[in-house]
Structures are given as structure tokens and as C-alpha cells.
PDB file of C-alpha atoms in Angstrom:
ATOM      1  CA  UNK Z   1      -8.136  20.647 -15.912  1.00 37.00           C
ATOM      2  CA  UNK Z   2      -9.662  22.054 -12.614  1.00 37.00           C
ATOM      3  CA  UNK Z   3     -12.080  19.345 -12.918  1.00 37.00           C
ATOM      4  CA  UNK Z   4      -9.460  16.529 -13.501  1.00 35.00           C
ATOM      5  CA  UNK Z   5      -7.348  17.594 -10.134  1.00 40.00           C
ATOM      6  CA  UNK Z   6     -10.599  18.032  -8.075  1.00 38.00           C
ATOM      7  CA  UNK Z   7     -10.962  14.509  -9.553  1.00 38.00           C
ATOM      8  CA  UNK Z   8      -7.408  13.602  -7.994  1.00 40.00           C
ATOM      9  CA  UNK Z   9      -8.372  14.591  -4.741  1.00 40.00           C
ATOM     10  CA  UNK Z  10     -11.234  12.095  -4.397  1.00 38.00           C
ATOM     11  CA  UNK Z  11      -8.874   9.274  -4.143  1.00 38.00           C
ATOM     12  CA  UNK Z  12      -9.437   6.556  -0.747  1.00 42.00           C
ATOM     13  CA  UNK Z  13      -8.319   3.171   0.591  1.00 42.00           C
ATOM     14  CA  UNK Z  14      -9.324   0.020  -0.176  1.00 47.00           C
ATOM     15  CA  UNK Z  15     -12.643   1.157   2.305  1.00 44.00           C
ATOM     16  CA  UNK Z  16     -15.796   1.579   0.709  1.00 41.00           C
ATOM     17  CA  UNK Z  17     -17.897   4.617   0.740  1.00 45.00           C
ATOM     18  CA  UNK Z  18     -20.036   5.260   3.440  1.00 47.00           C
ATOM     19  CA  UNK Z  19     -22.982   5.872   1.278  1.00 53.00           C
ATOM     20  CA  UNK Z  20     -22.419   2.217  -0.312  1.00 62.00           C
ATOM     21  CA  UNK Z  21     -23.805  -1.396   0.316  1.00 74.00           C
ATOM     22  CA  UNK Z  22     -21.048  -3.438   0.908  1.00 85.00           C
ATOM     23  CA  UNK Z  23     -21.295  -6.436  -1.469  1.00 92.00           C
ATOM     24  CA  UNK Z  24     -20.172 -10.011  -0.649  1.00 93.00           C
ATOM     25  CA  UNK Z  25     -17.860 -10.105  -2.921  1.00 93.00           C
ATOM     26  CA  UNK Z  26     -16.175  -6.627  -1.457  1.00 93.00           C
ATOM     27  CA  UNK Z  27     -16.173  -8.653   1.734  1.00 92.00           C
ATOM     28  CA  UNK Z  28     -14.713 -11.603   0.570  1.00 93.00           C
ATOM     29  CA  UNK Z  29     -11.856  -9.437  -1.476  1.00 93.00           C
ATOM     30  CA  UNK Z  30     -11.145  -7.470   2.116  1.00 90.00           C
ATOM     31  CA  UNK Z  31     -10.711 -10.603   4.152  1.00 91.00           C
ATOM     32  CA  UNK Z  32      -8.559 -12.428   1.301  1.00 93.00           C
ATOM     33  CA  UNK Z  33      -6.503  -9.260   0.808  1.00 91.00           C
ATOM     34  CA  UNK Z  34      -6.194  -8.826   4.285  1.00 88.00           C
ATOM     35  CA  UNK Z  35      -4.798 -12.025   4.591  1.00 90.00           C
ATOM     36  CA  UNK Z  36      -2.400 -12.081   1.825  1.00 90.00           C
ATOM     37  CA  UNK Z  37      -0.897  -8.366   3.398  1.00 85.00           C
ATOM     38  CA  UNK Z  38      -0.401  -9.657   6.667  1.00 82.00           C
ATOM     39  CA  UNK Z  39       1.441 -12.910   5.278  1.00 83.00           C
ATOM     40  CA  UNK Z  40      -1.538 -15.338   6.840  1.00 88.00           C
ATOM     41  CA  UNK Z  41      -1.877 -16.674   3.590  1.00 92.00           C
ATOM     42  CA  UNK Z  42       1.735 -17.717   2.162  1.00 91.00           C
ATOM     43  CA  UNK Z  43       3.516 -16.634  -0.806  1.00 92.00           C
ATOM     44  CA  UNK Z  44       2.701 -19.053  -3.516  1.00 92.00           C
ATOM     45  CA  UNK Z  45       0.046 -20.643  -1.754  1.00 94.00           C
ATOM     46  CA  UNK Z  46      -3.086 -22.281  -3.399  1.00 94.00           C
ATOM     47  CA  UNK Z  47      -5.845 -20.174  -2.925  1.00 94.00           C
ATOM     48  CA  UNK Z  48      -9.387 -23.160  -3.620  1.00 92.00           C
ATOM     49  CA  UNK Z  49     -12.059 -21.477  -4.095  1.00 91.00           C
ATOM     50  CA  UNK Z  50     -14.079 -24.707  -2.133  1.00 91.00           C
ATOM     51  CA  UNK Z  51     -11.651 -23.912   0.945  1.00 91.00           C
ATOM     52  CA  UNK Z  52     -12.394 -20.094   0.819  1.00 91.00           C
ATOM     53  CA  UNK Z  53     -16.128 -20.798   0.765  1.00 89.00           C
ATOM     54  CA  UNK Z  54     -16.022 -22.688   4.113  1.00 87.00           C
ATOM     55  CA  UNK Z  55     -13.545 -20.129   5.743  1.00 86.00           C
ATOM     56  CA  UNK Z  56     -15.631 -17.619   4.684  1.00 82.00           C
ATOM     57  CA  UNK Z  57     -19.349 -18.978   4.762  1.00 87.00           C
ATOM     58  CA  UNK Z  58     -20.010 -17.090   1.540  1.00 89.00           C
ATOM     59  CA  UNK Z  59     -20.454 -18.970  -1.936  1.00 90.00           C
ATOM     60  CA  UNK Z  60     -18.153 -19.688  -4.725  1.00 90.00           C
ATOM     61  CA  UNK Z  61     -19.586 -16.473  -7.399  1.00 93.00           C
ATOM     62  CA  UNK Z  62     -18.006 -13.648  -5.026  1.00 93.00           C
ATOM     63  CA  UNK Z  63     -15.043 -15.377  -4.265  1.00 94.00           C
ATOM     64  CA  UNK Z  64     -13.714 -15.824  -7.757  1.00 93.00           C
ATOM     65  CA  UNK Z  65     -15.240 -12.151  -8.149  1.00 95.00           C
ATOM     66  CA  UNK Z  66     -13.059 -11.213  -5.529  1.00 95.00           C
ATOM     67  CA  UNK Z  67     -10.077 -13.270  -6.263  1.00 95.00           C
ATOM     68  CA  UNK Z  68     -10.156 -11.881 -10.149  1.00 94.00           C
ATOM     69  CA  UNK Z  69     -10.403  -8.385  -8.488  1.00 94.00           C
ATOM     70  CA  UNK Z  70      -6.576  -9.134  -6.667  1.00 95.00           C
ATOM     71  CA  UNK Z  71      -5.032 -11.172  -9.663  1.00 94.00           C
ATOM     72  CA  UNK Z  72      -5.230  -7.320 -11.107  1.00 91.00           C
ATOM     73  CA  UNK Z  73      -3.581  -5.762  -8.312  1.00 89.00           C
ATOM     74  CA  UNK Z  74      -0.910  -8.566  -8.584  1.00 89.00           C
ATOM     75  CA  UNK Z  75      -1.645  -9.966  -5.108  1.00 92.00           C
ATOM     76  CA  UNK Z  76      -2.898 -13.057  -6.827  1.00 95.00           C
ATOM     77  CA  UNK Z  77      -2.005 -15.393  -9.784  1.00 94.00           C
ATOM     78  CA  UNK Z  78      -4.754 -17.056 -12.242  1.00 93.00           C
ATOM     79  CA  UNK Z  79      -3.158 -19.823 -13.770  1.00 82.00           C
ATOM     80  CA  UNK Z  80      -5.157 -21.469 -16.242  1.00 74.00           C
ATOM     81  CA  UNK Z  81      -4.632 -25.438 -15.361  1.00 73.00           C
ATOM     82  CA  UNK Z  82      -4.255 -24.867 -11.747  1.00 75.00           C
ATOM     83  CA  UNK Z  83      -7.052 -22.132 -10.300  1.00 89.00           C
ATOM     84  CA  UNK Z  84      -5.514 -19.231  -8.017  1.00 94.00           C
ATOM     85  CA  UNK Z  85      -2.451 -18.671  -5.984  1.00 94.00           C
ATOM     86  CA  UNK Z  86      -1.081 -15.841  -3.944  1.00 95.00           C
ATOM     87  CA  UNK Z  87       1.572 -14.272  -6.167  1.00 93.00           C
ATOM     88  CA  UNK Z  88       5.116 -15.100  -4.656  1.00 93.00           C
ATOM     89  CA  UNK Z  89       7.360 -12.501  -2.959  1.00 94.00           C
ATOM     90  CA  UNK Z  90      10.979 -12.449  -4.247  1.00 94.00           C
ATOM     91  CA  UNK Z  91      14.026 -10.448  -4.741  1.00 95.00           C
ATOM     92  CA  UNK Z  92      13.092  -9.735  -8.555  1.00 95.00           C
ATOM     93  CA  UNK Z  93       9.388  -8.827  -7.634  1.00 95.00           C
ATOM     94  CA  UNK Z  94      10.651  -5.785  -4.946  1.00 96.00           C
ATOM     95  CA  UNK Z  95      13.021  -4.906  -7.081  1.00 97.00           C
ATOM     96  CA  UNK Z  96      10.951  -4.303  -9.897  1.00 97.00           C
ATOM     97  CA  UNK Z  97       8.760  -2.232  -7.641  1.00 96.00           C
ATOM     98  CA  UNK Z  98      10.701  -0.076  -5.924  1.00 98.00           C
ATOM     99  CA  UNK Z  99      12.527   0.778  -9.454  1.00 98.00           C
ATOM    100  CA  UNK Z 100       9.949   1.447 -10.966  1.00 97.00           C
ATOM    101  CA  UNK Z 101       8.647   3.576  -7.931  1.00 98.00           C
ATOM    102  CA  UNK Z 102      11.414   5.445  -7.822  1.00 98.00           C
ATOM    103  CA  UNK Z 103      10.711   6.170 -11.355  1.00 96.00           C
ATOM    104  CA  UNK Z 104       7.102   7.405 -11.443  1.00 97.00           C
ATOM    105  CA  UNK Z 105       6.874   8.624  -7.964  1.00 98.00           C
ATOM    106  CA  UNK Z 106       8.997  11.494  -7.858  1.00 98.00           C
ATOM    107  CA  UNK Z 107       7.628  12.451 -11.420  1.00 97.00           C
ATOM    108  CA  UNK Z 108       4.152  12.627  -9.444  1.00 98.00           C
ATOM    109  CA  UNK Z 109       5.259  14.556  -6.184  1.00 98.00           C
ATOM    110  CA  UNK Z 110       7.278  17.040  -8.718  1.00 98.00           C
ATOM    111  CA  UNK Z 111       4.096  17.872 -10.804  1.00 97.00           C
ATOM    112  CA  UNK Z 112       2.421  17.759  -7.474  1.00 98.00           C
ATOM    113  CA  UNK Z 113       4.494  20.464  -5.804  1.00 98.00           C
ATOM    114  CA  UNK Z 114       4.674  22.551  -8.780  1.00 98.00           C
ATOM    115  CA  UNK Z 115       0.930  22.315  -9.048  1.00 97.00           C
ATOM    116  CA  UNK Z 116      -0.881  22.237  -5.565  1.00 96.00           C
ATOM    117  CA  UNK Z 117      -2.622  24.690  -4.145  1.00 96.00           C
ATOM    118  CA  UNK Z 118      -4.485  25.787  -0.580  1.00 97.00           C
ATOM    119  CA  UNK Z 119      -6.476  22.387  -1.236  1.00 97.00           C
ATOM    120  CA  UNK Z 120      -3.978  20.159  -1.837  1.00 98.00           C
ATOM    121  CA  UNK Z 121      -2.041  21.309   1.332  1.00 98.00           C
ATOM    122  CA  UNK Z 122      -4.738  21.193   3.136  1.00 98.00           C
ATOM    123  CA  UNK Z 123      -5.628  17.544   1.763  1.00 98.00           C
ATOM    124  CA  UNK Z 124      -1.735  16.782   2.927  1.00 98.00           C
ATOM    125  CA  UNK Z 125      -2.060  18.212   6.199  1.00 98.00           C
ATOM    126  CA  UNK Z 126      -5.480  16.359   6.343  1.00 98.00           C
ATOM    127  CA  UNK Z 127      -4.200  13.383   5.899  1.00 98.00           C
ATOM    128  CA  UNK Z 128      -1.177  13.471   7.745  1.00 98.00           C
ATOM    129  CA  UNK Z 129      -3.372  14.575  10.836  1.00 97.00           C
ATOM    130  CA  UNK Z 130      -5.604  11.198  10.195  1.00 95.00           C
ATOM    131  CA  UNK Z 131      -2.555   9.104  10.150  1.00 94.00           C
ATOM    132  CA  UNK Z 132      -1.165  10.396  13.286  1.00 92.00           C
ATOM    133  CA  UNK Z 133      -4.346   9.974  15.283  1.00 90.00           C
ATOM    134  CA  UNK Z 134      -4.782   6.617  14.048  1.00 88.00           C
ATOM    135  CA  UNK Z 135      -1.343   5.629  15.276  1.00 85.00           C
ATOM    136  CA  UNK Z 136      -2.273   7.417  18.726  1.00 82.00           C
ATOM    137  CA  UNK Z 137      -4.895   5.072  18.855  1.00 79.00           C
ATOM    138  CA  UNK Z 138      -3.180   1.925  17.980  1.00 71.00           C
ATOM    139  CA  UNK Z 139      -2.856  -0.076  20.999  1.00 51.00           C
ATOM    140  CA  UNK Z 140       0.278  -2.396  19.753  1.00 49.00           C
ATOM    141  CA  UNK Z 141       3.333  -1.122  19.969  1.00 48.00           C
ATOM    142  CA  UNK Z 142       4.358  -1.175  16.291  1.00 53.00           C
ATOM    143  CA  UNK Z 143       1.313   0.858  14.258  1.00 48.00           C
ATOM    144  CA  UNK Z 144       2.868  -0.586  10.981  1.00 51.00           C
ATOM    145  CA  UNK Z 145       0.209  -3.639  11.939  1.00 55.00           C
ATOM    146  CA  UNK Z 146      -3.181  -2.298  12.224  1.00 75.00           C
ATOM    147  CA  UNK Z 147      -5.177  -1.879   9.531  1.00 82.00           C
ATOM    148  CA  UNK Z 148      -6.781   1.861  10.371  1.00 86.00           C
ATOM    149  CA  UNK Z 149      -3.267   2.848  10.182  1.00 89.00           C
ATOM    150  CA  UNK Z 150      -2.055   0.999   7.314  1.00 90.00           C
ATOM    151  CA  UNK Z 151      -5.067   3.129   5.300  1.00 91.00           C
ATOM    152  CA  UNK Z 152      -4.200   6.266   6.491  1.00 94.00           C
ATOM    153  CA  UNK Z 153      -0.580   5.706   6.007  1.00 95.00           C
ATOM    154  CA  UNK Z 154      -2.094   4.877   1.568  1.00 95.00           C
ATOM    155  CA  UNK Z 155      -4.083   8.231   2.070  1.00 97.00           C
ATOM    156  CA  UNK Z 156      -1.012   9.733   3.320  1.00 98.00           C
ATOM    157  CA  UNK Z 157       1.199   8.882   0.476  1.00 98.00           C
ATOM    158  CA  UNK Z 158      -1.938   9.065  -2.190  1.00 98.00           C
ATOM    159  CA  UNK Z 159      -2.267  13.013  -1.005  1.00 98.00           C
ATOM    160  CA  UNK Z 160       1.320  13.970  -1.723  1.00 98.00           C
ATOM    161  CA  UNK Z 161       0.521  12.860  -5.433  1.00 98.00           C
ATOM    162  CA  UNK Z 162      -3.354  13.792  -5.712  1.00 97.00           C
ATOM    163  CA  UNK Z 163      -1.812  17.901  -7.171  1.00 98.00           C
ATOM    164  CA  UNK Z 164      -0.195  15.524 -10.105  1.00 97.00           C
ATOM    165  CA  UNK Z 165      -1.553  16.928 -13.748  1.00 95.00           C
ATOM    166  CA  UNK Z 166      -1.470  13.244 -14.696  1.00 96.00           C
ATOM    167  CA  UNK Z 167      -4.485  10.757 -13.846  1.00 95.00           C
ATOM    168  CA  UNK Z 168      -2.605   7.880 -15.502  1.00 96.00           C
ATOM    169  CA  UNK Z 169       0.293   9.241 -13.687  1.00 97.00           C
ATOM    170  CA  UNK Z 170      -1.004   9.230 -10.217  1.00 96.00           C
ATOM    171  CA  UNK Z 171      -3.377   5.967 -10.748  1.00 95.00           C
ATOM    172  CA  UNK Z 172      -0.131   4.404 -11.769  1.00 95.00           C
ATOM    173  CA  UNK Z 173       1.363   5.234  -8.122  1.00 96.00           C
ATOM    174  CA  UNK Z 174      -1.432   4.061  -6.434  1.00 94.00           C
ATOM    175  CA  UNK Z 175      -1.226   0.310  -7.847  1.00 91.00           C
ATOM    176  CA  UNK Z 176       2.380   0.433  -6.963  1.00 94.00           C
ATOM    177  CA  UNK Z 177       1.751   1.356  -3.953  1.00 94.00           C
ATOM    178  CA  UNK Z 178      -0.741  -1.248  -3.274  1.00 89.00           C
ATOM    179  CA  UNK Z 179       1.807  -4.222  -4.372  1.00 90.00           C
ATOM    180  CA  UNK Z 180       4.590  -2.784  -2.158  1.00 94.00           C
ATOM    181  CA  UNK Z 181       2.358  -3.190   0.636  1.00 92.00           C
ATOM    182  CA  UNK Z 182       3.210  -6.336   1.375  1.00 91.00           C
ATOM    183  CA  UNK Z 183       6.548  -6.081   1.723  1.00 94.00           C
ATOM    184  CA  UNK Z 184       6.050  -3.122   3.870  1.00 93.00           C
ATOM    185  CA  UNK Z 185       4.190  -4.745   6.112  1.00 89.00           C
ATOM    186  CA  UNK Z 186       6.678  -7.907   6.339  1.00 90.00           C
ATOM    187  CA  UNK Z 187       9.453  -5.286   6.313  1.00 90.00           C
ATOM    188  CA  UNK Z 188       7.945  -3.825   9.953  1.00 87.00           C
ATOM    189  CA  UNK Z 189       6.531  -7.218  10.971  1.00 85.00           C
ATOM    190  CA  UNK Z 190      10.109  -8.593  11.130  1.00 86.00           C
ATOM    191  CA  UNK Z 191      12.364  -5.784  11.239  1.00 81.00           C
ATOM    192  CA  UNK Z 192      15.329  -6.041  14.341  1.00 76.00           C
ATOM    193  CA  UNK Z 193      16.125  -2.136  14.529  1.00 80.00           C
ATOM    194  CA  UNK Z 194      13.846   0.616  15.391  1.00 82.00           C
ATOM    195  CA  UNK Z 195      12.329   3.029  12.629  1.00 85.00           C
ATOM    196  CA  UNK Z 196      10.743   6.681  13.541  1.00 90.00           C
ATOM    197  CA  UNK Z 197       8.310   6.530  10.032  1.00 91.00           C
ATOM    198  CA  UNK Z 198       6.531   9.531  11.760  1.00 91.00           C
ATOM    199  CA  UNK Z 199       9.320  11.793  12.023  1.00 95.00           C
ATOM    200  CA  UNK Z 200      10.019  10.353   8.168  1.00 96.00           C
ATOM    201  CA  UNK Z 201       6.316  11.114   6.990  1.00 97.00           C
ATOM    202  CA  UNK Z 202       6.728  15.195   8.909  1.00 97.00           C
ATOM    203  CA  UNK Z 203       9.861  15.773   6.777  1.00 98.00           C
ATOM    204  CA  UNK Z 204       8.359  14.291   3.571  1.00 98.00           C
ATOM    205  CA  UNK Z 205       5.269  16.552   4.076  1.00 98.00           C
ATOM    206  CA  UNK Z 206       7.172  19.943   5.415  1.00 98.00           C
ATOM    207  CA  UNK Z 207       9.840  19.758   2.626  1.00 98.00           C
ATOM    208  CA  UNK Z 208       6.607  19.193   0.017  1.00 98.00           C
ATOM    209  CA  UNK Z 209       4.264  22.339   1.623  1.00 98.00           C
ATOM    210  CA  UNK Z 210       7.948  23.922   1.627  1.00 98.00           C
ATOM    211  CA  UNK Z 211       7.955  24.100  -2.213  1.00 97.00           C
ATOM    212  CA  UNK Z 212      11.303  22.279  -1.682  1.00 98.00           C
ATOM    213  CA  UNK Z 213      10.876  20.008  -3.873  1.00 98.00           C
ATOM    214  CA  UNK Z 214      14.341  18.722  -4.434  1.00 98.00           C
ATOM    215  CA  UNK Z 215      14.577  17.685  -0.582  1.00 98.00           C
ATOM    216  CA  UNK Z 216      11.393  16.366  -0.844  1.00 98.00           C
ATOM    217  CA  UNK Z 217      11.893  14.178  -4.384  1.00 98.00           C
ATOM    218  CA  UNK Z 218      15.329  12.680  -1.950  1.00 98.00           C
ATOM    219  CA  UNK Z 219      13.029  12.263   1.010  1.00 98.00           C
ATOM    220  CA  UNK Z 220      10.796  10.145  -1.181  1.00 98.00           C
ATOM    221  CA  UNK Z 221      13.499   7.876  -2.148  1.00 98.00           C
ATOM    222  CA  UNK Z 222      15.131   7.387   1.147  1.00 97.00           C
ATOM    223  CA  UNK Z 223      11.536   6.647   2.501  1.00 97.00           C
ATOM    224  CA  UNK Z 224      10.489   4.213  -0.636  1.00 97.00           C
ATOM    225  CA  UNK Z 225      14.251   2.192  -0.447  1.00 97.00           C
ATOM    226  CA  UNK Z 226      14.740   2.225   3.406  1.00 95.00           C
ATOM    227  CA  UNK Z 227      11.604  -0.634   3.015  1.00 94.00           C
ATOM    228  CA  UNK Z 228      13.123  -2.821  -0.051  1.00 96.00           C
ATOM    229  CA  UNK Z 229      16.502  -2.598   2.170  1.00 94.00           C
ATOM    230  CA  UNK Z 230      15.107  -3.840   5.008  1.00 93.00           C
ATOM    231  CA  UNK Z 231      13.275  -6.487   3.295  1.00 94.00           C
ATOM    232  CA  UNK Z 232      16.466  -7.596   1.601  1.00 94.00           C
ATOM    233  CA  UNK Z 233      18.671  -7.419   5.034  1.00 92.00           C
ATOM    234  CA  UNK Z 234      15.496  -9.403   6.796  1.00 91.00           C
ATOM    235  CA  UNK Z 235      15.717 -12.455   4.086  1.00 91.00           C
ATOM    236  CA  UNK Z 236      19.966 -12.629   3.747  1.00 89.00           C
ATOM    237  CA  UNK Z 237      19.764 -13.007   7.558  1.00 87.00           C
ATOM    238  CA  UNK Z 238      17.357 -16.066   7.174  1.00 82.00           C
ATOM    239  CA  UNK Z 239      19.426 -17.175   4.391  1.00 78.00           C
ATOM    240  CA  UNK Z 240      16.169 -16.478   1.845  1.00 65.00           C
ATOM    241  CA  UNK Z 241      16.402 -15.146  -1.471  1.00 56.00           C
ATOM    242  CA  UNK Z 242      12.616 -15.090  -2.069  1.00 55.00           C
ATOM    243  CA  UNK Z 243       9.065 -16.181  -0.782  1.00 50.00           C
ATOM    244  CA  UNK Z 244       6.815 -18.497  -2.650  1.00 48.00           C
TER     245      UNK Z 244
END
């Protein structure tokens, strides 16, 4: 079991390893993902493979390597007769993830807190410290857009969880993670009233270092459905139900 939660710990980003060529097809999968996050390719939009290769300047094999690679993190959709589009965003599609985040999540952060020890608070404190800096360094107002941030904020979240007993458990958070993303990010792209996420991310991480694990299983929620609430208020005002 010690071996399994060291295991946990090694968790990262969508960032490669330092130690580790960088393949074309990992480069055509960041700028495409990239892209798709930050809503510069459109819900539902057709993703050709022949258009991609001239954007990109790469060839067709680690495009469809890296479109393949998104299609299972739900971020794009293989149709059969009709080649790749960027999955839709809609009311059904949030909903489904935040339920079922609200589900497995606190399951994870329980077993977490119940199981951590002096290296899983310090990987907490860690990466709280990394996502902090990273937003000191942002030079936008809103960090919620730049991409350092936006990977310390996963490692953030991913280090809460990484104590979990459960691999499947805690594997299962971090795809669910990955396809909220996108809403967050149009969440704090278009949001009309202020929100203090750091002060949200301190209380999530004292209340979990705390042992308090009931404050910290609410703090969860409020954090995960303050997002899909925004989202929702964002599309009534436009008179949307959905995107794609």
C-alpha cells in the first residue's frame, strides 16, 4: 500500500517531464487542447485534420494521434462518417459533471484526510505555494487565464486527493477534473461579479491539514458548484441553454 500512495503522489499536469522528448504529437495535443479550453476553437466545431496540419505545420499521423488522445478525455468527438469535432458544452454535459464530482470527490478528500501523512501535507502545502506564486506572477488581472496558473490550480486540487487509498478512485477525479476545465475557464472568462478563489483554495487546504474533514468535504462542494452556477447564470443571461 505504501507503494501505491507514494504512487499517488507522482501525479502532474498535462506538462511533460523534464527528462522527456517532447513528441509532435504531444505538441500538437497541447496546442489543440489549449485551444478547445480557452473556447478558440468552438463547441461543436469541425476539427479537419487537413486544416490542423496547415495551422500547425506538422503532418496528418500526430494530429489524429493527438486528436484520439482528447476524444478520451471527452474534449473531442470521433464520429465515424464525419472525422472529429470539439465535444459541445451544454446544460446536461455540466451537470453530469459536477454530479458526478460531487459524488467521487468528497469520497477522495475523505480517504485523503483520514489517510495523509507529513508528505501529503507537505505535497498540499507544496502545491498551494506553486499556485500562489504563479498567480503573483500573472500579469493579467484575472489569473483564471494563464496557463502556468491553470496547472498549478490541477496540481492544487490533484494534491488534496493524492492521500486517497483508491488509484481508480483518484484517477477517476483527475479526468473529471480535466472535462470541467472548460467550463471553468469560460465560467472566469465571462463572469460579471468578482470571485476571491485564493481565499477559497486557503480554507479548502486549512480545513483539510485541520483534520476537519466535514468543513472541508462542504468547502469542496461550495468550491466545485460555485463554477457550474456561474456557468448556468452566464448562459440564462445570454438567453443560451447550451454551446455546440
Amino acid at each position: 500500500m505504501a507503494g501505491l500512495k507514494a504512487g499517488l503522489g507522482e501525479f502532474n499536469s498535462h506538462e511533460s517531464k523534464p527528462d522527456r522528448p517532447i513528441t509532435l504529437a504531444e505538441v500538437a495535443y497541447r496546442d489543440i487542447r489549449r485551444k478547445i479550453l480557452n473556447g478558440d476553437i468552438a463547441p461543436g466545431e469541425k476539427l479537419r485534420v487537413e486544416i490542423l496540419q496547415r495551422a500547425t505545420t506538422l503532418s496528418s499521423s500526430p494530429i489524429r494521434e493527438a486528436l484520439n488522445r482528447l476524444v478520451t478525455e471527452k474534449l473531442v468527438i470521433a464520429d465515424d462518417h464525419r472525422g472529429f469535432r470539439a465535444a459541445p458544452m451544454s446544460v446536461a454535459d455540466l451537470m453530469d459533471i459536477t454530479n458526478f464530482r460531487l459524488t467521487i470527490e468528497p469520497a477522495a478528500l475523505a480517504q485523503s484526510i483520514a489517510s495523509g501523512n507529513d508528505e501529503w501535507e507537505g505535497r498540499v502545502v507544496a502545491a498551494f505555494h506553486r499556485m500562489e506564486k504563479a498567480r503573483d506572477r500573472v500579469a493579467r488581472s484575472d489569473p483564471d487565464f494563464n496557463e502556468e496558473w491553470s496547472s498549478r490550480h490541477r496540481e492544487f486540487h490533484m494534491a488534496l486527493l493524492s492521500a486517497a487509498d483508491s488509484a481508480r478512485l483518484v484517477a477517476t477525479c483527475q479526468s473529471l477534473f480535466d472535462q470541467a476545465e472548460r467550463y471553468r475557464r469560460f465560467s472566469s472568462m465571462n463572469r460579471t461579479r468578482p470571485r476571491d478563489t485564493g481565499s477559497e483554495h486557503r480554507r479548502l487546504m486549512d480545513a483539510a491539514l485541520g483534520r476537519q474533514a466535514d468543513a472541508a468535504l462542504e468547502l469542496q462542494r461550495l468550491h466545485i458548484t460555485r463554477t457550474t452556477e456561474n456557468t448556468l447564470a452566464i448562459w440564462q443571461e445570454r438567453g443560451q441553454v447550451a454551446a455546440g
